Coordinates of C-alpha atoms in Angstrom, one line a residue:
M1309 CA 0.0 0.0 0.0
I1310 CA 1.1 3.6 -0.6
I1311 CA 0.0 6.6 1.2
V1312 CA 0.4 9.9 -0.6
M1313 CA 0.7 13.0 1.7
N1314 CA -0.5 16.5 1.0
H1315 CA 2.2 18.9 -0.4
D1316 CA 2.2 20.7 3.0
A1317 CA 2.2 17.7 5.3
T1318 CA 4.2 18.2 8.4
D1319 CA 6.9 15.8 9.8
A1320 CA 4.5 15.0 12.7
Q1321 CA 1.7 14.0 10.3
I1322 CA 4.1 11.8 8.3
G1323 CA 5.3 10.3 11.5
S1324 CA 1.7 9.5 12.5
V1325 CA 1.2 7.5 9.3
V1326 CA 4.5 5.7 9.7
N1327 CA 3.6 4.7 13.3
K1328 CA 0.2 3.4 12.2
I1329 CA 1.8 1.2 9.6
R1330 CA 4.2 -0.2 12.2
D1331 CA 1.4 -0.8 14.6
F1332 CA 0.2 -3.5 12.2
G1333 CA 3.7 -5.2 12.0
L1334 CA 4.7 -3.7 8.7
D1335 CA 7.7 -1.5 7.9
A1336 CA 7.5 1.9 6.2
N1337 CA 9.5 3.5 3.4
I1338 CA 9.4 7.3 3.1
S1339 CA 10.0 8.8 -0.3
R1340 CA 10.2 12.6 -0.3
G1341 CA 9.7 14.3 -3.7
T1342 CA 9.7 18.0 -4.6
E1343 CA 5.9 18.1 -4.5
R1344 CA 4.7 15.1 -2.5
T1345 CA 5.9 12.7 0.2
V1346 CA 4.9 9.1 -0.5
I1347 CA 4.9 6.5 2.2
G1348 CA 5.1 2.8 1.2
A1349 CA 4.0 0.0 3.5
I1350 CA 6.4 -3.0 3.3
G1351 CA 5.0 -6.4 4.3
D1352 CA 1.6 -8.1 4.1
E1353 CA -0.4 -5.0 3.1
R1354 CA -3.7 -7.0 3.2
K1355 CA -3.7 -6.2 7.0
L1356 CA -4.3 -2.5 6.0
D1357 CA -7.2 -0.7 4.5
P1358 CA -7.2 2.7 2.8
E1359 CA -9.9 3.9 5.2
M1360 CA -7.4 3.6 8.0
F1361 CA -5.3 6.4 6.5
D1362 CA -7.5 8.6 4.4
S1363 CA -9.0 10.2 7.5
L1364 CA -5.6 11.1 9.0
S1365 CA -4.3 14.6 8.9
G1366 CA -2.0 15.4 6.0
V1367 CA -3.1 12.4 3.9
E1368 CA -4.2 13.1 0.4
Y1369 CA -5.1 9.5 -0.5
S1370 CA -4.0 5.9 -0.1
M1371 CA -4.3 2.8 -2.2
H1372 CA -3.4 -0.9 -2.4
I1373 CA -0.7 -1.8 -4.9
V1374 CA -1.2 -5.6 -4.7
K1375 CA -4.5 -7.5 -5.0
Q1376 CA -6.4 -8.0 -1.8
Y1377 CA -7.5 -11.5 -2.9
K1378 CA -4.6 -13.9 -2.4
I1379 CA -5.7 -17.5 -2.4
V1380 CA -7.9 -17.3 -5.5
S1381 CA -5.4 -15.2 -7.5
R1382 CA -3.3 -16.6 -10.3
E1383 CA -0.3 -15.0 -8.6
S1384 CA -0.6 -17.7 -5.9
H1385 CA -1.3 -20.5 -8.3
K1386 CA 0.1 -20.2 -11.8
H1387 CA -1.6 -23.2 -13.3
D1388 CA -5.3 -23.7 -13.9
S1389 CA -7.1 -25.6 -11.2
I1390 CA -9.4 -28.5 -12.0
I1391 CA -12.3 -28.9 -9.5
D1392 CA -13.5 -32.5 -8.8
A1393 CA -17.3 -32.5 -8.7
G1394 CA -18.0 -36.0 -7.5
G1395 CA -15.6 -37.5 -10.0
V1396 CA -16.5 -35.1 -12.8
P1397 CA -13.7 -32.6 -13.6
I1398 CA -14.6 -28.9 -14.0
G1399 CA -11.8 -27.0 -15.7
G1400 CA -8.9 -28.1 -17.8
N1401 CA -9.5 -29.3 -21.4
R1402 CA -12.9 -30.8 -20.8
I1403 CA -16.0 -28.5 -21.0
Q1404 CA -18.9 -29.5 -18.8
I1405 CA -22.5 -28.6 -19.5
I1406 CA -24.8 -28.6 -16.4
G1407 CA -28.3 -29.0 -17.6
G1408 CA -31.7 -29.3 -15.9
P1409 CA -34.8 -27.4 -14.8
C1410 CA -34.9 -24.1 -12.9
S1411 CA -36.8 -25.8 -10.0
V1412 CA -37.4 -29.3 -8.7
E1413 CA -41.2 -29.8 -9.2
T1414 CA -42.3 -33.4 -9.2
P1415 CA -40.6 -36.9 -9.3
E1416 CA -41.8 -37.4 -12.8
Q1417 CA -40.4 -34.1 -14.0
M1418 CA -37.0 -34.7 -12.4
D1419 CA -36.8 -38.3 -13.8
L1420 CA -37.5 -37.0 -17.3
S1421 CA -35.0 -34.1 -16.9
A1422 CA -32.3 -36.5 -15.7
Q1423 CA -33.0 -38.8 -18.6
Y1424 CA -32.7 -36.0 -21.2
V1425 CA -29.6 -34.5 -19.7
S1426 CA -27.9 -37.9 -19.6
A1427 CA -29.0 -38.8 -23.2
A1428 CA -27.5 -35.5 -24.5
G1429 CA -24.1 -36.3 -22.9
G1430 CA -24.4 -34.3 -19.7
R1431 CA -22.7 -35.5 -16.5
L1432 CA -24.0 -32.9 -14.1
M1433 CA -27.6 -31.8 -13.5
R1434 CA -29.0 -28.5 -12.1
G1435 CA -32.2 -27.9 -10.2
G1436 CA -33.5 -25.7 -7.4
A1437 CA -35.0 -27.2 -4.3
F1438 CA -34.9 -23.8 -2.6
K1439 CA -35.8 -20.9 -4.9
P1440 CA -35.0 -17.2 -4.3
R1441 CA -37.8 -15.4 -6.0
T1442 CA -38.4 -11.7 -6.4
S1443 CA -42.0 -12.0 -5.3
P1444 CA -42.9 -13.7 -2.0
Y1445 CA -46.0 -15.1 -3.6
T1446 CA -44.4 -17.2 -6.3
F1447 CA -43.2 -20.8 -6.0
Q1448 CA -40.3 -21.0 -3.5
G1449 CA -39.2 -24.6 -4.1
N1450 CA -40.0 -28.0 -2.5
G1451 CA -37.3 -27.7 0.1
E1452 CA -35.9 -30.9 1.6
E1453 CA -38.5 -33.0 -0.3
G1454 CA -37.1 -31.5 -3.5
L1455 CA -33.6 -32.5 -2.6
K1456 CA -34.8 -36.1 -2.1
M1457 CA -36.5 -36.1 -5.5
F1458 CA -33.4 -34.6 -7.1
R1459 CA -31.0 -37.1 -5.6
E1460 CA -33.1 -40.1 -6.6
A1461 CA -33.5 -38.9 -10.2
A1462 CA -29.9 -38.0 -10.6
D1463 CA -28.6 -41.3 -9.1
K1464 CA -30.8 -43.3 -11.5
Y1465 CA -28.9 -41.8 -14.4
K1466 CA -25.5 -41.5 -12.7
L1467 CA -25.5 -37.7 -12.7
R1468 CA -23.9 -35.3 -10.2
I1469 CA -26.2 -32.7 -8.8
V1470 CA -25.9 -28.9 -8.5
T1471 CA -28.4 -26.9 -6.4
E1472 CA -28.5 -23.6 -4.6
L1473 CA -28.0 -23.0 -0.9
M1474 CA -29.7 -19.9 0.4
D1475 CA -29.5 -20.4 4.2
A1476 CA -26.5 -21.6 6.2
R1477 CA -28.9 -23.5 8.5
M1478 CA -29.7 -25.9 5.6
L1479 CA -26.1 -26.8 5.0
D1480 CA -26.3 -30.0 7.1
T1481 CA -29.4 -31.0 5.1
F1482 CA -27.4 -30.5 1.8
L1483 CA -24.6 -32.7 3.2
K1484 CA -27.2 -35.3 4.2
Y1485 CA -28.3 -35.7 0.6
D1486 CA -24.7 -35.5 -0.6
V1487 CA -25.2 -32.5 -2.9
D1488 CA -22.2 -32.7 -5.2
V1489 CA -21.9 -29.0 -6.0
I1490 CA -23.4 -26.2 -3.9
Q1491 CA -24.4 -23.1 -5.8
I1492 CA -24.3 -19.7 -4.2
G1493 CA -26.8 -17.5 -6.1
T1494 CA -26.4 -14.0 -7.3
R1495 CA -28.4 -12.5 -4.4
S1496 CA -26.1 -14.3 -1.9
M1497 CA -22.8 -13.4 -3.5
Q1498 CA -22.0 -11.0 -0.6
N1499 CA -23.8 -12.9 2.1
F1500 CA -20.5 -13.2 3.9
E1501 CA -21.7 -15.4 6.7
L1502 CA -23.0 -17.9 4.2
L1503 CA -19.7 -17.8 2.3
K1504 CA -17.8 -18.5 5.5
E1505 CA -20.0 -21.6 6.2
V1506 CA -19.4 -23.1 2.8
G1507 CA -15.7 -22.3 3.3
R1508 CA -15.6 -24.8 6.1
I1509 CA -16.6 -27.8 4.1
N1510 CA -14.9 -29.5 1.2
K1511 CA -17.7 -29.5 -1.4
P1512 CA -17.3 -27.6 -4.7
V1513 CA -19.0 -24.3 -4.7
I1514 CA -20.4 -22.4 -7.8
L1515 CA -20.2 -18.7 -6.9
K1516 CA -22.6 -16.7 -9.1
R1517 CA -21.8 -13.1 -9.9
G1518 CA -24.0 -10.5 -8.1
M1519 CA -26.3 -8.5 -10.3
S1520 CA -24.2 -5.3 -10.1
A1521 CA -20.9 -6.8 -8.7
T1522 CA -17.6 -5.7 -10.1
I1523 CA -15.0 -8.4 -10.9
S1524 CA -13.0 -7.3 -7.9
E1525 CA -16.0 -7.7 -5.6
W1526 CA -16.7 -11.1 -7.1
L1527 CA -13.1 -12.3 -6.5
M1528 CA -13.1 -11.0 -2.9
A1529 CA -16.3 -12.9 -2.3
A1530 CA -14.6 -16.1 -3.5
E1531 CA -11.7 -15.2 -1.2
Y1532 CA -14.1 -15.5 1.8
I1533 CA -14.7 -19.1 0.8
A1534 CA -11.1 -19.9 0.2
A1535 CA -10.0 -18.2 3.4
G1536 CA -12.1 -20.7 5.3
G1537 CA -10.2 -23.6 3.8
N1538 CA -12.4 -24.6 0.8
H1539 CA -10.5 -23.9 -2.4
N1540 CA -13.0 -25.8 -4.6
I1541 CA -14.6 -22.7 -6.2
I1542 CA -16.1 -22.2 -9.6
F1543 CA -17.0 -18.8 -10.8
C1544 CA -20.3 -18.4 -12.7
E1545 CA -21.1 -15.4 -14.9
R1546 CA -24.9 -15.0 -15.2
G1547 CA -25.3 -11.5 -16.6
I1548 CA -25.2 -8.1 -14.9
R1549 CA -27.9 -5.5 -14.5
T1550 CA -27.6 -2.4 -16.7
F1551 CA -30.0 0.2 -18.2
E1552 CA -31.0 -2.2 -21.1
T1553 CA -34.5 -3.7 -21.0
A1554 CA -34.5 -5.7 -24.2
Y1555 CA -33.3 -8.8 -22.4
R1556 CA -33.1 -10.0 -18.8
N1557 CA -29.4 -9.3 -18.1
V1558 CA -26.3 -8.3 -20.0
L1559 CA -24.0 -11.3 -20.4
D1560 CA -20.5 -10.0 -19.7
V1561 CA -18.4 -12.2 -22.1
T1562 CA -15.5 -9.9 -21.4
C1563 CA -15.3 -11.1 -17.8
I1564 CA -14.2 -14.6 -19.0
P1565 CA -10.7 -13.7 -20.3
V1566 CA -10.3 -11.2 -17.4
L1567 CA -11.1 -13.9 -14.8
K1568 CA -8.8 -16.3 -16.6
K1569 CA -6.0 -13.8 -16.2
E1570 CA -6.8 -13.0 -12.6
T1571 CA -7.6 -16.4 -11.1
H1572 CA -6.6 -20.0 -11.5
L1573 CA -10.1 -21.2 -10.8
P1574 CA -12.6 -22.4 -13.4
V1575 CA -15.1 -20.1 -15.0
I1576 CA -18.5 -21.2 -16.2
V1577 CA -21.5 -19.2 -17.7
D1578 CA -25.2 -19.3 -17.2
P1579 CA -26.7 -18.1 -20.6
S1580 CA -30.3 -18.8 -19.5
H1581 CA -30.4 -16.1 -16.8
A1582 CA -28.5 -13.7 -19.0
G1583 CA -30.9 -13.7 -22.0
G1584 CA -34.0 -14.6 -20.2
K1585 CA -35.5 -16.1 -23.4
A1586 CA -34.9 -19.6 -24.7
W1587 CA -34.2 -18.4 -28.2
M1588 CA -31.2 -16.4 -27.0
V1589 CA -29.6 -19.2 -25.0
P1590 CA -27.8 -21.1 -27.9
A1591 CA -26.1 -17.9 -29.2
L1592 CA -24.9 -16.8 -25.8
A1593 CA -23.8 -20.3 -24.9
R1594 CA -21.7 -20.6 -28.0
A1595 CA -20.1 -17.2 -27.4
A1596 CA -19.2 -18.2 -23.8
I1597 CA -17.4 -21.3 -24.9
A1598 CA -15.6 -19.5 -27.7
A1599 CA -14.4 -16.9 -25.2
G1600 CA -12.9 -19.6 -23.0
A1601 CA -15.6 -20.7 -20.5
D1602 CA -15.0 -24.0 -18.8
G1603 CA -18.7 -24.9 -18.8
L1604 CA -22.3 -23.8 -18.9
L1605 CA -25.2 -23.8 -16.6
V1606 CA -28.2 -24.3 -18.9
E1607 CA -31.9 -24.5 -18.0
M1608 CA -33.7 -27.4 -19.7
H1609 CA -37.2 -28.6 -18.9
P1610 CA -39.1 -31.6 -20.3
N1611 CA -42.0 -29.3 -21.1
P1612 CA -41.0 -25.6 -20.7
C1613 CA -44.7 -24.5 -21.1
E1614 CA -45.5 -26.2 -17.9
A1615 CA -42.4 -25.1 -15.9
W1616 CA -43.3 -23.7 -12.5
C1617 CA -40.7 -20.9 -12.8
D1618 CA -38.5 -19.2 -15.5
A1619 CA -40.5 -21.0 -18.3
D1620 CA -39.4 -18.5 -20.9
Q1621 CA -35.7 -19.2 -20.7
A1622 CA -35.8 -23.0 -20.5
L1623 CA -34.8 -25.1 -23.5
N1624 CA -36.8 -28.2 -24.4
P1625 CA -35.0 -31.5 -24.6
Q1626 CA -34.5 -31.3 -28.4
E1627 CA -33.1 -27.8 -28.2
F1628 CA -30.8 -28.9 -25.4
E1629 CA -29.5 -31.8 -27.5
S1630 CA -29.0 -29.6 -30.5
L1631 CA -27.1 -27.1 -28.4
M1632 CA -24.8 -29.8 -27.1
G1633 CA -24.0 -30.8 -30.7
S1634 CA -23.1 -27.3 -31.8
L1635 CA -20.9 -26.7 -28.8
K1636 CA -18.8 -29.8 -29.7
G1637 CA -17.6 -28.1 -32.9
I1638 CA -16.6 -24.9 -31.1
A1639 CA -14.8 -26.9 -28.4
E1640 CA -12.8 -28.8 -31.0
V1641 CA -11.8 -25.6 -32.8
I1642 CA -10.3 -24.2 -29.5
G1643 CA -8.6 -27.4 -28.7
R1644 CA -11.0 -28.7 -26.0
S1645 CA -13.6 -31.4 -25.7
L1646 CA -17.2 -31.5 -24.6

């Protein structure tokens, strides 16, 4: 961290900043220029925050010069990490497509969904037993009974399951049903207590980007999980909120290469929540894979017209199978497999 002093800062004010740095176990380097004095903190600057110094007399501004996220950064781990999701690798040369309905509705619906995902070549299945909904009057999920339905349908077709955790109090229930990958939804990206809880277990965690979160905020949220000891983290871009109203969210394809530069962890994309309409999903999915995504989270329902939530963005089984076929060609071109 560097602290830039005002041009008329006194020796006492400079000394006050130096002493504060040393109070945290770091050393300080003072560089006196013709216009400004700059103080550099030497050591683990993650112990410091600009707010500690900006209010001190004589300080013009302060700023970090290294990234605050440490464990998830590529600086700490040069090679790409591959996350083991119940025996299915996420990351590396293999692209994984996670398909399934928005919500777990009935045993018959889940059995058909699992059948279609498996037939199309998928190895992981998505489905929400607990649903965060904008309106309190819409379907909120089947809860634990939904987890039971999901587990039985997925096991029948040897699929791994991905489902969203909204409440830390339900974590033991998720472990009871051996959820293979826990999803932290966009509304929970900065629920730090929830992040700390999933940081204490060894299950893979898909961390969705918040609606208006910057990449730095997203990475710092992942650091909360990693700091707890769980390094099995997968980033999921699902579109960000802007002024545009022609579609549900803006898919930030640019974030894929940026994240690949900043972190060693896998990056997947949810094109369904980005577009909000089924007809947009294939184009967005292909763009994501071409940009370097390690996988996709795609909504597929046996009969989208009868879906209990997000019906407009769900592919039918035939559309899902067709998408899988088109993605294979893109994967081959970029030297990967599906």
